[in-house]
Amino acid sequence: MMLILDTVLPGSVREGIVVSYYRYRGKSAIQNMNDIIKICASTSGAKEYPVEYFGRYSIDAKIVRAIVLRIKDDDMYQQMKAYPSGSHRTVALSNQASLLYVLLFFLPNILREGMEDMRDIVNKHFGDNWVITYFQGFTVDLFESWKKFKAANNALEKIITIEKVRELVAKFKKEEQTLSKKLTTQVMETSLQEDFVLKNSEDLFNQIISTNVTIRWMMLHRNTKKFQDILAPELDVNQILNLVLRTSEFESQFKAVQKRLIEDKQTLFDATKVKCLEYMTECSEYFAGNRNLGQIIINPEYSKYFKSMGEHINGLKCRSSKTPGLIQKF
């Protein structure tokens, strides 16, 4: 909140608002006046911004460090399940990385001297992205924000090298081209039919994740200062916009199909269940010698097995989360 306040309202404006309100209402009408002055006083001239700004409030460093260690080492929001690919790790941990970025300013010694801690933090949370969002619509370039902090800046310089940036640009450029062609084909040819979605749901979900990760990285890093000469020629705004539009159209169609599948789940389940029962009955009767499907092979054990499978299928209920998988397997 303090960072956003300082970004949206310059210090002189904040101070003017406080003074005006003070003159209008008087000190007695304003609770916690000293705290309000602290948070609204201008930050211009600060040597280590926002360390000095946050330093206006005393917070137990032990508590902050315990929180930082938890955020650094654990998947607090359990997002790794939603991003199963290892290449998407930093995106999965991006929410807590934003918290980590802010909290580190309350522990400036780590930013200045914690070489090992900062190397671990950058490697895990910022290894392939140095422009992050710390709140919706508010971004920060870590090379700019941490340039006055020795340990933090050294960790960035060692991990995010020019070679690494070129590799990332080539990777996401290729992803953008591949995904754009695939989305164009899928959207224009209206291949998102129910059968296609049912058979390829996992691949389609992974495609959506990869597309959004690609868009996110390209939009965040397109205007970064440090590697502008590498990024600007490759990350064309028109291509990014085209990918965003194709993705939104694809996701809209995909959502509509998924919605229909969920609404028709019971009907689809019943129809598939009847088919499975018919297949099991035919197999049971065939091995019992009661159905002629060409060559007759009598095997009572097989007949009994397929009959029991039919009974098991008949007992399945649609409300079970495991039922659709079992029906598909049968």
Protein backbone atom coordinates (compact mmCIF):
# COMPACT_ATOMS: atom_id res chain seq x y z
CA MET A 1 0.00 0.00 0.00
CA MET A 2 2.83 2.42 0.82
CA LEU A 3 4.53 1.81 -2.52
CA ILE A 4 1.28 2.33 -4.41
CA LEU A 5 0.50 5.49 -2.42
CA ASP A 6 3.94 6.90 -3.17
CA THR A 7 3.60 6.03 -6.86
CA VAL A 8 0.10 7.38 -7.38
CA LEU A 9 0.31 10.48 -5.15
CA PRO A 10 3.64 12.38 -5.11
CA GLY A 11 4.96 13.44 -1.71
CA SER A 12 4.15 17.13 -2.16
CA VAL A 13 0.53 16.29 -3.03
CA ARG A 14 0.16 14.02 0.00
CA GLU A 15 1.62 16.62 2.32
CA GLY A 16 -0.68 19.29 0.87
CA ILE A 17 -3.74 17.08 1.42
CA VAL A 18 -2.78 16.40 5.05
CA VAL A 19 -2.11 20.08 5.79
CA SER A 20 -5.37 21.15 4.15
CA TYR A 21 -7.40 18.59 6.07
CA TYR A 22 -5.61 19.51 9.32
CA ARG A 23 -6.46 23.18 8.87
CA TYR A 24 -10.05 22.34 7.98
CA ARG A 25 -10.86 19.90 10.81
CA GLY A 26 -8.20 20.52 13.42
CA LYS A 27 -5.85 18.09 15.19
CA SER A 28 -8.49 16.83 17.60
CA ALA A 29 -10.59 15.45 14.74
CA ILE A 30 -7.75 13.37 13.28
CA GLN A 31 -6.80 10.13 15.00
CA ASN A 32 -3.22 8.84 14.78
CA MET A 33 -2.00 12.11 13.32
CA ASN A 34 1.67 11.22 13.80
CA ASP A 35 1.25 7.96 11.87
CA ILE A 36 -0.54 9.77 9.06
CA ILE A 37 2.32 12.29 8.83
CA LYS A 38 4.83 9.43 8.69
CA ILE A 39 3.13 7.66 5.82
CA CYS A 40 2.34 10.83 3.86
CA ALA A 41 5.65 12.70 4.23
CA SER A 42 7.58 13.07 0.98
CA THR A 43 10.22 10.46 0.10
CA SER A 44 12.21 12.73 -2.20
CA GLY A 45 15.93 12.71 -1.47
CA ALA A 46 15.91 9.19 0.01
CA LYS A 47 19.28 7.50 -0.59
CA GLU A 48 17.95 3.94 -0.36
CA TYR A 49 14.36 4.06 -1.50
CA PRO A 50 12.08 2.50 -0.28
CA VAL A 51 14.16 1.26 2.68
CA GLU A 52 14.07 4.66 4.39
CA TYR A 53 10.35 4.97 3.63
CA PHE A 54 9.54 1.60 5.20
CA GLY A 55 11.95 2.38 8.03
CA ARG A 56 9.49 4.95 9.35
CA TYR A 57 7.68 2.04 10.96
CA SER A 58 9.41 -0.34 13.35
CA ILE A 59 8.69 -4.00 12.62
CA ASP A 60 10.38 -6.92 14.39
CA ALA A 61 13.10 -8.10 11.97
CA LYS A 62 12.88 -11.68 13.33
CA ILE A 63 9.24 -11.93 12.33
CA VAL A 64 9.90 -10.49 8.88
CA ARG A 65 12.83 -12.85 8.34
CA ALA A 66 10.72 -15.86 9.33
CA ILE A 67 8.09 -14.81 6.78
CA VAL A 68 10.74 -14.26 4.11
CA LEU A 69 12.23 -17.71 4.69
CA ARG A 70 8.79 -19.29 4.39
CA ILE A 71 8.02 -17.44 1.18
CA LYS A 72 11.47 -18.17 -0.23
CA ASP A 73 11.41 -21.91 0.33
CA ASP A 74 7.76 -23.02 0.14
CA ASP A 75 4.92 -22.98 -2.36
CA MET A 76 2.60 -21.06 -0.05
CA TYR A 77 -0.36 -20.80 -2.41
CA GLN A 78 -0.04 -24.33 -3.82
CA GLN A 79 0.30 -22.99 -7.36
CA MET A 80 2.80 -25.56 -8.59
CA LYS A 81 -0.12 -27.95 -9.12
CA ALA A 82 -1.65 -25.48 -11.57
CA TYR A 83 1.69 -25.05 -13.38
CA PRO A 84 3.08 -28.61 -13.62
CA SER A 85 5.85 -27.67 -16.06
CA GLY A 86 9.17 -26.86 -14.41
CA SER A 87 9.72 -24.03 -16.91
CA HIS A 88 6.69 -22.24 -15.42
CA ARG A 89 7.97 -22.30 -11.84
CA THR A 90 8.59 -18.56 -11.53
CA VAL A 91 5.06 -17.83 -12.80
CA ALA A 92 3.58 -20.28 -10.31
CA LEU A 93 5.49 -18.54 -7.51
CA SER A 94 4.94 -15.00 -8.83
CA ASN A 95 2.36 -13.99 -6.20
CA GLN A 96 4.63 -14.79 -3.30
CA ALA A 97 7.62 -13.39 -5.20
CA SER A 98 5.82 -10.03 -5.18
CA LEU A 99 5.49 -10.28 -1.39
CA LEU A 100 9.12 -11.28 -1.16
CA TYR A 101 10.19 -8.23 -3.17
CA VAL A 102 8.40 -5.88 -0.76
CA LEU A 103 9.42 -7.65 2.46
CA LEU A 104 13.11 -7.60 1.56
CA PHE A 105 13.09 -3.82 1.95
CA PHE A 106 12.34 -4.38 5.63
CA LEU A 107 15.53 -6.48 5.78
CA PRO A 108 17.97 -4.25 3.88
CA ASN A 109 21.01 -6.13 5.18
CA ILE A 110 20.02 -9.09 3.03
CA LEU A 111 19.80 -6.84 -0.01
CA ARG A 112 23.17 -5.27 0.80
CA GLU A 113 25.24 -8.16 2.15
CA GLY A 114 23.26 -11.42 1.94
CA MET A 115 25.05 -12.86 -1.09
CA GLU A 116 23.95 -16.45 -0.51
CA ASP A 117 20.36 -15.56 0.41
CA MET A 118 19.96 -13.29 -2.59
CA ARG A 119 21.46 -15.88 -4.93
CA ASP A 120 18.87 -18.42 -3.73
CA ILE A 121 16.03 -15.92 -3.98
CA VAL A 122 16.91 -14.75 -7.49
CA ASN A 123 17.56 -18.27 -8.73
CA LYS A 124 14.20 -19.57 -7.50
CA HIS A 125 11.89 -16.59 -7.98
CA PHE A 126 13.50 -14.27 -10.52
CA GLY A 127 15.75 -16.56 -12.57
CA ASP A 128 13.97 -15.87 -15.86
CA ASN A 129 12.00 -12.70 -15.08
CA TRP A 130 13.39 -9.46 -13.75
CA VAL A 131 10.31 -7.32 -14.38
CA ILE A 132 7.58 -8.25 -11.90
CA THR A 133 4.21 -7.01 -10.70
CA TYR A 134 3.96 -6.15 -7.02
CA PHE A 135 0.28 -5.25 -7.38
CA GLN A 136 -2.26 -5.28 -10.19
CA GLY A 137 -1.08 -2.81 -12.81
CA PHE A 138 2.10 -1.87 -10.94
CA THR A 139 5.39 -3.27 -12.22
CA VAL A 140 9.02 -2.89 -11.24
CA ASP A 141 12.32 -3.63 -12.98
CA LEU A 142 14.54 -5.36 -10.42
CA PHE A 143 17.71 -4.15 -12.13
CA GLU A 144 16.54 -0.59 -11.48
CA SER A 145 15.06 -1.16 -8.04
CA TRP A 146 18.01 -3.16 -6.66
CA LYS A 147 20.89 -1.37 -8.36
CA LYS A 148 21.93 0.37 -5.10
CA PHE A 149 22.01 -2.91 -3.15
CA LYS A 150 25.23 -4.82 -3.71
CA ALA A 151 24.17 -8.39 -2.91
CA ALA A 152 20.86 -8.14 -4.76
CA ASN A 153 22.39 -6.51 -7.83
CA ASN A 154 25.27 -9.02 -7.96
CA ALA A 155 22.83 -11.93 -7.79
CA LEU A 156 20.85 -10.52 -10.71
CA GLU A 157 23.97 -9.84 -12.78
CA LYS A 158 25.32 -13.36 -12.28
CA ILE A 159 22.08 -15.22 -12.98
CA ILE A 160 20.44 -13.03 -15.63
CA THR A 161 23.27 -12.59 -18.11
CA ILE A 162 23.13 -11.32 -21.68
CA GLU A 163 23.39 -14.91 -22.93
CA LYS A 164 20.49 -15.92 -20.68
CA VAL A 165 18.38 -13.04 -21.98
CA ARG A 166 19.08 -14.02 -25.59
CA GLU A 167 18.04 -17.59 -24.80
CA LEU A 168 14.81 -16.40 -23.16
CA VAL A 169 13.99 -14.10 -26.07
CA ALA A 170 14.57 -16.90 -28.59
CA LYS A 171 12.50 -19.31 -26.50
CA PHE A 172 9.48 -17.03 -26.08
CA LYS A 173 9.71 -15.79 -29.67
CA LYS A 174 9.50 -19.38 -30.88
CA GLU A 175 6.64 -20.08 -28.44
CA GLU A 176 4.79 -17.02 -29.70
CA GLN A 177 5.09 -18.08 -33.34
CA THR A 178 4.15 -21.71 -32.69
CA LEU A 179 1.20 -20.91 -30.44
CA SER A 180 -0.09 -18.16 -32.72
CA LYS A 181 -0.23 -20.56 -35.70
CA LYS A 182 -1.86 -23.29 -33.61
CA LEU A 183 -4.48 -20.92 -32.16
CA THR A 184 -5.27 -19.49 -35.58
CA THR A 185 -5.89 -22.99 -36.93
CA GLN A 186 -8.00 -24.04 -33.95
CA VAL A 187 -10.09 -20.87 -33.93
CA MET A 188 -10.57 -20.47 -37.69
CA GLU A 189 -11.33 -24.12 -38.38
CA THR A 190 -13.60 -24.36 -35.31
CA SER A 191 -11.95 -27.62 -34.29
CA LEU A 192 -13.07 -27.20 -30.69
CA GLN A 193 -15.84 -29.72 -30.88
CA GLU A 194 -16.94 -31.66 -27.84
CA ASP A 195 -15.27 -34.92 -28.84
CA PHE A 196 -12.02 -33.12 -29.62
CA VAL A 197 -12.04 -31.30 -26.27
CA LEU A 198 -12.83 -34.49 -24.34
CA LYS A 199 -9.96 -36.38 -25.94
CA ASN A 200 -7.45 -33.51 -25.70
CA SER A 201 -8.46 -31.63 -22.55
CA GLU A 202 -5.10 -32.00 -20.82
CA ASP A 203 -3.17 -30.84 -23.88
CA LEU A 204 -5.53 -27.90 -24.39
CA PHE A 205 -5.21 -26.81 -20.77
CA ASN A 206 -1.42 -26.99 -21.03
CA GLN A 207 -1.61 -24.96 -24.24
CA ILE A 208 -3.63 -22.25 -22.47
CA ILE A 209 -1.10 -22.15 -19.62
CA SER A 210 1.85 -21.92 -22.01
CA THR A 211 0.18 -19.18 -24.03
CA ASN A 212 -0.58 -17.04 -20.98
CA VAL A 213 2.93 -17.54 -19.62
CA THR A 214 4.38 -16.43 -22.98
CA ILE A 215 2.13 -13.37 -23.16
CA ARG A 216 2.94 -12.43 -19.58
CA TRP A 217 6.70 -12.59 -20.09
CA MET A 218 6.65 -10.67 -23.37
CA MET A 219 4.41 -7.90 -22.06
CA LEU A 220 6.38 -7.43 -18.84
CA HIS A 221 9.84 -7.40 -20.41
CA ARG A 222 9.17 -5.59 -23.68
CA ASN A 223 10.19 -2.17 -22.33
CA THR A 224 12.91 -3.13 -19.86
CA LYS A 225 15.82 -0.68 -19.93
CA LYS A 226 18.84 -2.88 -19.34
CA PHE A 227 18.40 -5.19 -22.36
CA GLN A 228 16.41 -2.87 -24.60
CA ASP A 229 18.68 -3.43 -27.60
CA ILE A 230 18.05 -7.19 -27.41
CA LEU A 231 14.35 -7.19 -26.54
CA ALA A 232 12.91 -4.30 -28.56
CA PRO A 233 13.62 -5.71 -32.06
CA GLU A 234 12.24 -9.15 -31.19
CA LEU A 235 9.17 -8.43 -29.08
CA ASP A 236 6.86 -6.76 -31.56
CA VAL A 237 3.78 -5.21 -29.97
CA ASN A 238 1.54 -6.17 -32.91
CA GLN A 239 2.51 -9.83 -32.64
CA ILE A 240 1.89 -9.78 -28.89
CA LEU A 241 -1.51 -8.16 -29.41
CA ASN A 242 -2.40 -10.72 -32.08
CA LEU A 243 -1.51 -13.54 -29.68
CA VAL A 244 -3.62 -11.94 -26.93
CA LEU A 245 -6.64 -11.68 -29.24
CA ARG A 246 -6.27 -15.25 -30.54
CA THR A 247 -5.89 -16.56 -27.01
CA SER A 248 -8.95 -14.73 -25.74
CA GLU A 249 -11.03 -16.06 -28.63
CA PHE A 250 -9.73 -19.59 -28.09
CA GLU A 251 -10.37 -19.46 -24.34
CA SER A 252 -13.91 -18.19 -24.95
CA GLN A 253 -14.66 -21.14 -27.25
CA PHE A 254 -12.95 -23.60 -24.94
CA LYS A 255 -14.94 -22.30 -21.95
CA ALA A 256 -18.20 -22.59 -23.89
CA VAL A 257 -17.47 -26.23 -24.78
CA GLN A 258 -16.48 -27.06 -21.21
CA LYS A 259 -19.68 -25.44 -19.96
CA ARG A 260 -21.78 -27.55 -22.31
CA LEU A 261 -19.94 -30.70 -21.27
CA ILE A 262 -20.59 -29.98 -17.61
CA GLU A 263 -24.26 -29.19 -18.21
CA ASP A 264 -24.69 -32.37 -20.29
CA LYS A 265 -22.52 -34.48 -18.02
CA GLN A 266 -25.35 -36.72 -16.77
CA THR A 267 -26.75 -37.32 -20.26
CA LEU A 268 -23.31 -38.08 -21.68
CA PHE A 269 -22.54 -40.35 -18.74
CA ASP A 270 -25.77 -42.32 -19.13
CA ALA A 271 -25.26 -42.78 -22.87
CA THR A 272 -21.66 -43.91 -22.43
CA LYS A 273 -22.67 -46.22 -19.59
CA VAL A 274 -25.30 -47.94 -21.76
CA LYS A 275 -22.72 -48.50 -24.51
CA CYS A 276 -20.23 -49.98 -22.05
CA LEU A 277 -22.89 -52.30 -20.64
CA GLU A 278 -23.75 -53.47 -24.14
CA TYR A 279 -20.10 -54.22 -24.89
CA MET A 280 -19.63 -56.15 -21.64
CA THR A 281 -22.84 -58.12 -22.23
CA GLU A 282 -21.79 -59.03 -25.78
CA CYS A 283 -18.36 -60.21 -24.58
CA SER A 284 -19.89 -62.22 -21.74
CA GLU A 285 -22.43 -63.91 -24.03
CA TYR A 286 -19.78 -64.56 -26.68
CA PHE A 287 -17.48 -66.44 -24.29
CA ALA A 288 -20.52 -68.28 -22.88
CA GLY A 289 -21.30 -69.54 -26.42
CA ASN A 290 -24.61 -67.65 -26.65
CA ARG A 291 -23.57 -65.13 -29.31
CA ASN A 292 -22.02 -65.83 -32.69
CA LEU A 293 -19.37 -63.25 -33.65
CA GLY A 294 -17.59 -65.48 -36.16
CA GLN A 295 -15.30 -68.04 -34.56
CA ILE A 296 -16.88 -69.42 -31.38
CA ILE A 297 -14.60 -69.58 -28.34
CA ILE A 298 -16.18 -70.83 -25.13
CA ASN A 299 -14.45 -69.71 -21.93
CA PRO A 300 -16.57 -69.62 -18.75
CA GLU A 301 -13.94 -67.63 -16.85
CA TYR A 302 -13.89 -64.86 -19.44
CA SER A 303 -17.69 -64.90 -19.57
CA LYS A 304 -17.86 -64.51 -15.79
CA TYR A 305 -15.25 -61.75 -15.82
CA PHE A 306 -17.06 -59.59 -18.42
CA LYS A 307 -20.37 -60.14 -16.64
CA SER A 308 -18.87 -58.89 -13.37
CA MET A 309 -17.38 -55.92 -15.18
CA GLY A 310 -20.83 -55.08 -16.53
CA GLU A 311 -22.30 -55.25 -13.04
CA HIS A 312 -19.53 -52.98 -11.77
CA ILE A 313 -20.16 -50.44 -14.55
CA ASN A 314 -23.89 -50.56 -13.85
CA GLY A 315 -23.21 -49.59 -10.25
CA LEU A 316 -21.18 -46.50 -11.11
CA LYS A 317 -22.71 -43.10 -10.32
CA CYS A 318 -22.01 -39.86 -12.15
CA ARG A 319 -21.44 -37.90 -8.93
CA SER A 320 -18.19 -39.79 -8.22
CA SER A 321 -15.11 -37.80 -9.26
CA LYS A 322 -13.43 -41.04 -10.34
CA THR A 323 -16.34 -42.29 -12.44
CA PRO A 324 -15.60 -40.44 -15.72
CA GLY A 325 -12.06 -41.79 -15.75
CA LEU A 326 -13.28 -45.30 -15.06
CA ILE A 327 -15.87 -45.13 -17.82
CA GLN A 328 -13.27 -43.80 -20.27
CA LYS A 329 -10.90 -46.62 -19.24
CA PHE A 330 -13.58 -49.26 -19.80
